[in-house]
Amino acid sequence: MSFTQQKNPYTAIGELDASIPPSSLVIKLSVTAESVRYFVQSLAHNQVIFFAEYVLHHIETEDQLIQKLERIIASDEILQLPFARVFIGLDPSYSIMPQGFFEQPESSTHLTFNQKIETGGLQLIYTLDSQFHSRLTGLFPNCSVSHLNSAL
């Protein structure tokens, strides 16, 4: 008996009706080294109408991750739609600190993000490679980028 590993398996649930204008839809993406997941939400009905997941393998750098995301977008018609809003959650290493203890470092190669955690007077600090961030926002102009754990 032999086993084969399916490379980058794709799973989807739901259906996008072509009569629904993309300008009435929101997409929320989770982008990690393990997967790209997204769901599409109808603004009119405030409900999820489509979900998809791509399982990733052997992603070790942000450059590999953005290249894989670019290939996924090129082959996925839904990800190419002009959505009303785009939210992207990422999962880089982070620190949690009390508010007021963090000073923004100066760097030309990395962007540092400081997200306030509503309870407890804390902030979540993480960095992204500036080229990764630039390519990501090039793929999804006017997107909102946050850390996946920022919902703490």
Tab-separated table of C-alpha atoms in Angstrom:
chain	number	residue	atom	x	y	z
A	1	MET	CA	0.000	0.000	0.000
A	2	SER	CA	1.376	3.424	-0.872
A	3	PHE	CA	0.394	6.805	0.450
A	4	THR	CA	0.436	10.025	-1.467
A	5	GLN	CA	0.405	13.437	0.051
A	6	GLN	CA	-1.908	15.905	-1.562
A	7	LYS	CA	0.006	19.132	-2.054
A	8	ASN	CA	-1.888	22.287	-1.113
A	9	PRO	CA	-5.314	20.708	-0.711
A	10	TYR	CA	-8.254	23.041	-1.212
A	11	THR	CA	-11.550	22.903	0.657
A	12	ALA	CA	-14.581	25.114	0.045
A	13	ILE	CA	-18.067	25.381	1.477
A	14	GLY	CA	-20.831	27.505	0.014
A	15	GLU	CA	-21.455	29.207	-3.270
A	16	LEU	CA	-21.076	32.748	-4.513
A	17	ASP	CA	-24.041	33.786	-6.618
A	18	ALA	CA	-22.899	35.804	-9.645
A	19	SER	CA	-25.870	38.133	-9.174
A	20	ILE	CA	-24.446	39.421	-5.871
A	21	PRO	CA	-22.256	42.468	-6.534
A	22	PRO	CA	-18.785	42.154	-4.931
A	23	SER	CA	-19.227	45.694	-3.600
A	24	SER	CA	-21.801	44.246	-1.170
A	25	LEU	CA	-19.373	41.646	0.185
A	26	VAL	CA	-16.603	41.582	2.778
A	27	ILE	CA	-13.730	39.100	2.718
A	28	LYS	CA	-11.759	38.086	5.780
A	29	LEU	CA	-8.511	36.208	5.243
A	30	SER	CA	-6.259	34.336	7.638
A	31	VAL	CA	-2.743	34.015	6.211
A	32	THR	CA	-0.255	31.805	8.055
A	33	ALA	CA	2.618	29.518	7.094
A	34	GLU	CA	0.207	26.576	7.493
A	35	SER	CA	-2.815	27.817	5.567
A	36	VAL	CA	-4.690	30.518	3.732
A	37	ARG	CA	-8.316	30.599	4.860
A	38	TYR	CA	-11.000	33.039	3.939
A	39	PHE	CA	-14.663	33.621	4.247
A	40	VAL	CA	-16.942	35.929	2.341
A	41	GLN	CA	-19.663	37.729	4.238
A	42	SER	CA	-22.746	39.402	2.777
A	43	LEU	CA	-23.177	42.939	4.091
A	44	ALA	CA	-26.880	42.924	3.236
A	45	HIS	CA	-27.644	39.761	5.233
A	46	ASN	CA	-24.712	39.870	7.686
A	47	GLN	CA	-23.934	36.195	7.146
A	48	VAL	CA	-21.100	34.083	5.798
A	49	ILE	CA	-21.904	32.811	2.313
A	50	PHE	CA	-18.601	31.172	1.343
A	51	PHE	CA	-15.554	29.655	3.064
A	52	ALA	CA	-12.344	28.296	1.543
A	53	GLU	CA	-9.066	26.920	2.854
A	54	TYR	CA	-5.743	26.149	1.223
A	55	VAL	CA	-3.400	24.001	3.340
A	56	LEU	CA	0.233	25.011	2.830
A	57	HIS	CA	3.415	22.958	3.182
A	58	HIS	CA	7.085	23.870	3.558
A	59	ILE	CA	6.600	27.610	3.995
A	60	GLU	CA	9.571	28.867	5.982
A	61	THR	CA	9.883	32.558	5.087
A	62	GLU	CA	7.590	35.520	4.519
A	63	ASP	CA	8.823	35.628	0.912
A	64	GLN	CA	7.712	32.018	0.338
A	65	LEU	CA	4.376	32.812	1.975
A	66	ILE	CA	3.660	35.859	-0.190
A	67	GLN	CA	4.711	33.975	-3.354
A	68	LYS	CA	2.305	31.154	-2.475
A	69	LEU	CA	-0.458	33.672	-1.731
A	70	GLU	CA	0.138	35.359	-5.102
A	71	ARG	CA	-0.216	31.978	-6.878
A	72	ILE	CA	-3.388	31.173	-4.941
A	73	ILE	CA	-4.927	34.532	-5.828
A	74	ALA	CA	-4.010	34.080	-9.502
A	75	SER	CA	-5.915	30.777	-9.580
A	76	ASP	CA	-8.869	31.674	-7.323
A	77	GLU	CA	-11.512	33.822	-9.031
A	78	ILE	CA	-13.172	34.743	-5.746
A	79	LEU	CA	-9.988	36.261	-4.330
A	80	GLN	CA	-9.778	38.477	-7.427
A	81	LEU	CA	-13.151	40.165	-6.819
A	82	PRO	CA	-13.293	43.865	-5.828
A	83	PHE	CA	-14.747	43.444	-2.328
A	84	ALA	CA	-16.231	46.325	-0.353
A	85	ARG	CA	-13.768	45.619	2.457
A	86	VAL	CA	-10.829	43.287	2.967
A	87	PHE	CA	-9.562	42.217	6.387
A	88	ILE	CA	-6.350	40.199	6.666
A	89	GLY	CA	-5.191	38.445	9.820
A	90	LEU	CA	-1.543	37.386	10.078
A	91	ASP	CA	0.270	35.269	12.657
A	92	PRO	CA	3.869	36.476	13.134
A	93	SER	CA	5.650	36.256	16.488
A	94	TYR	CA	4.384	38.842	18.941
A	95	SER	CA	4.781	40.250	22.433
A	96	ILE	CA	2.148	41.483	24.843
A	97	MET	CA	3.156	44.488	26.929
A	98	PRO	CA	1.485	46.994	29.222
A	99	GLN	CA	0.485	50.158	27.374
A	100	GLY	CA	3.129	52.859	27.501
A	101	PHE	CA	6.119	50.493	27.689
A	102	PHE	CA	6.716	50.311	23.953
A	103	GLU	CA	8.537	52.802	21.740
A	104	GLN	CA	8.302	52.488	17.966
A	105	PRO	CA	11.760	51.492	16.614
A	106	GLU	CA	13.111	53.078	13.435
A	107	SER	CA	13.624	50.473	10.691
A	108	SER	CA	13.614	50.566	6.919
A	109	THR	CA	13.271	46.796	6.515
A	110	HIS	CA	10.520	46.029	9.036
A	111	LEU	CA	7.241	47.606	10.054
A	112	THR	CA	6.236	47.350	13.695
A	113	PHE	CA	2.565	47.233	14.621
A	114	ASN	CA	1.105	48.104	17.983
A	115	GLN	CA	-2.464	46.914	18.521
A	116	LYS	CA	-4.330	47.857	21.665
A	117	ILE	CA	-5.996	45.017	23.553
A	118	GLU	CA	-9.242	46.429	24.920
A	119	THR	CA	-9.151	44.643	28.272
A	120	GLY	CA	-6.313	44.841	30.720
A	121	GLY	CA	-4.487	47.921	29.396
A	122	LEU	CA	-2.246	45.810	27.174
A	123	GLN	CA	-0.885	46.083	23.662
A	124	LEU	CA	0.108	43.391	21.161
A	125	ILE	CA	3.401	44.184	19.366
A	126	TYR	CA	4.529	42.455	16.153
A	127	THR	CA	6.712	43.186	13.148
A	128	LEU	CA	6.407	42.444	9.455
A	129	ASP	CA	8.975	42.667	6.718
A	130	SER	CA	8.199	45.921	4.877
A	131	GLN	CA	8.403	44.209	1.452
A	132	PHE	CA	5.968	41.508	2.606
A	133	HIS	CA	3.554	44.187	3.826
A	134	SER	CA	3.945	46.158	0.583
A	135	ARG	CA	3.262	43.103	-1.590
A	136	LEU	CA	0.286	42.118	0.590
A	137	THR	CA	-1.293	45.567	0.340
A	138	GLY	CA	-0.542	45.521	-3.395
A	139	LEU	CA	-2.604	42.349	-3.729
A	140	PHE	CA	-5.431	43.795	-1.632
A	141	PRO	CA	-5.435	47.599	-1.854
A	142	ASN	CA	-7.097	49.377	1.074
A	143	CYS	CA	-7.050	46.222	3.185
A	144	SER	CA	-6.970	46.248	6.953
A	145	VAL	CA	-4.113	44.136	8.346
A	146	SER	CA	-4.070	42.883	11.932
A	147	HIS	CA	-2.623	40.095	14.038
A	148	LEU	CA	-4.840	37.008	14.380
A	149	ASN	CA	-4.460	37.174	18.163
A	150	SER	CA	-5.513	40.831	18.349
A	151	ALA	CA	-9.055	39.740	19.231
A	152	LEU	CA	-7.865	38.847	22.745
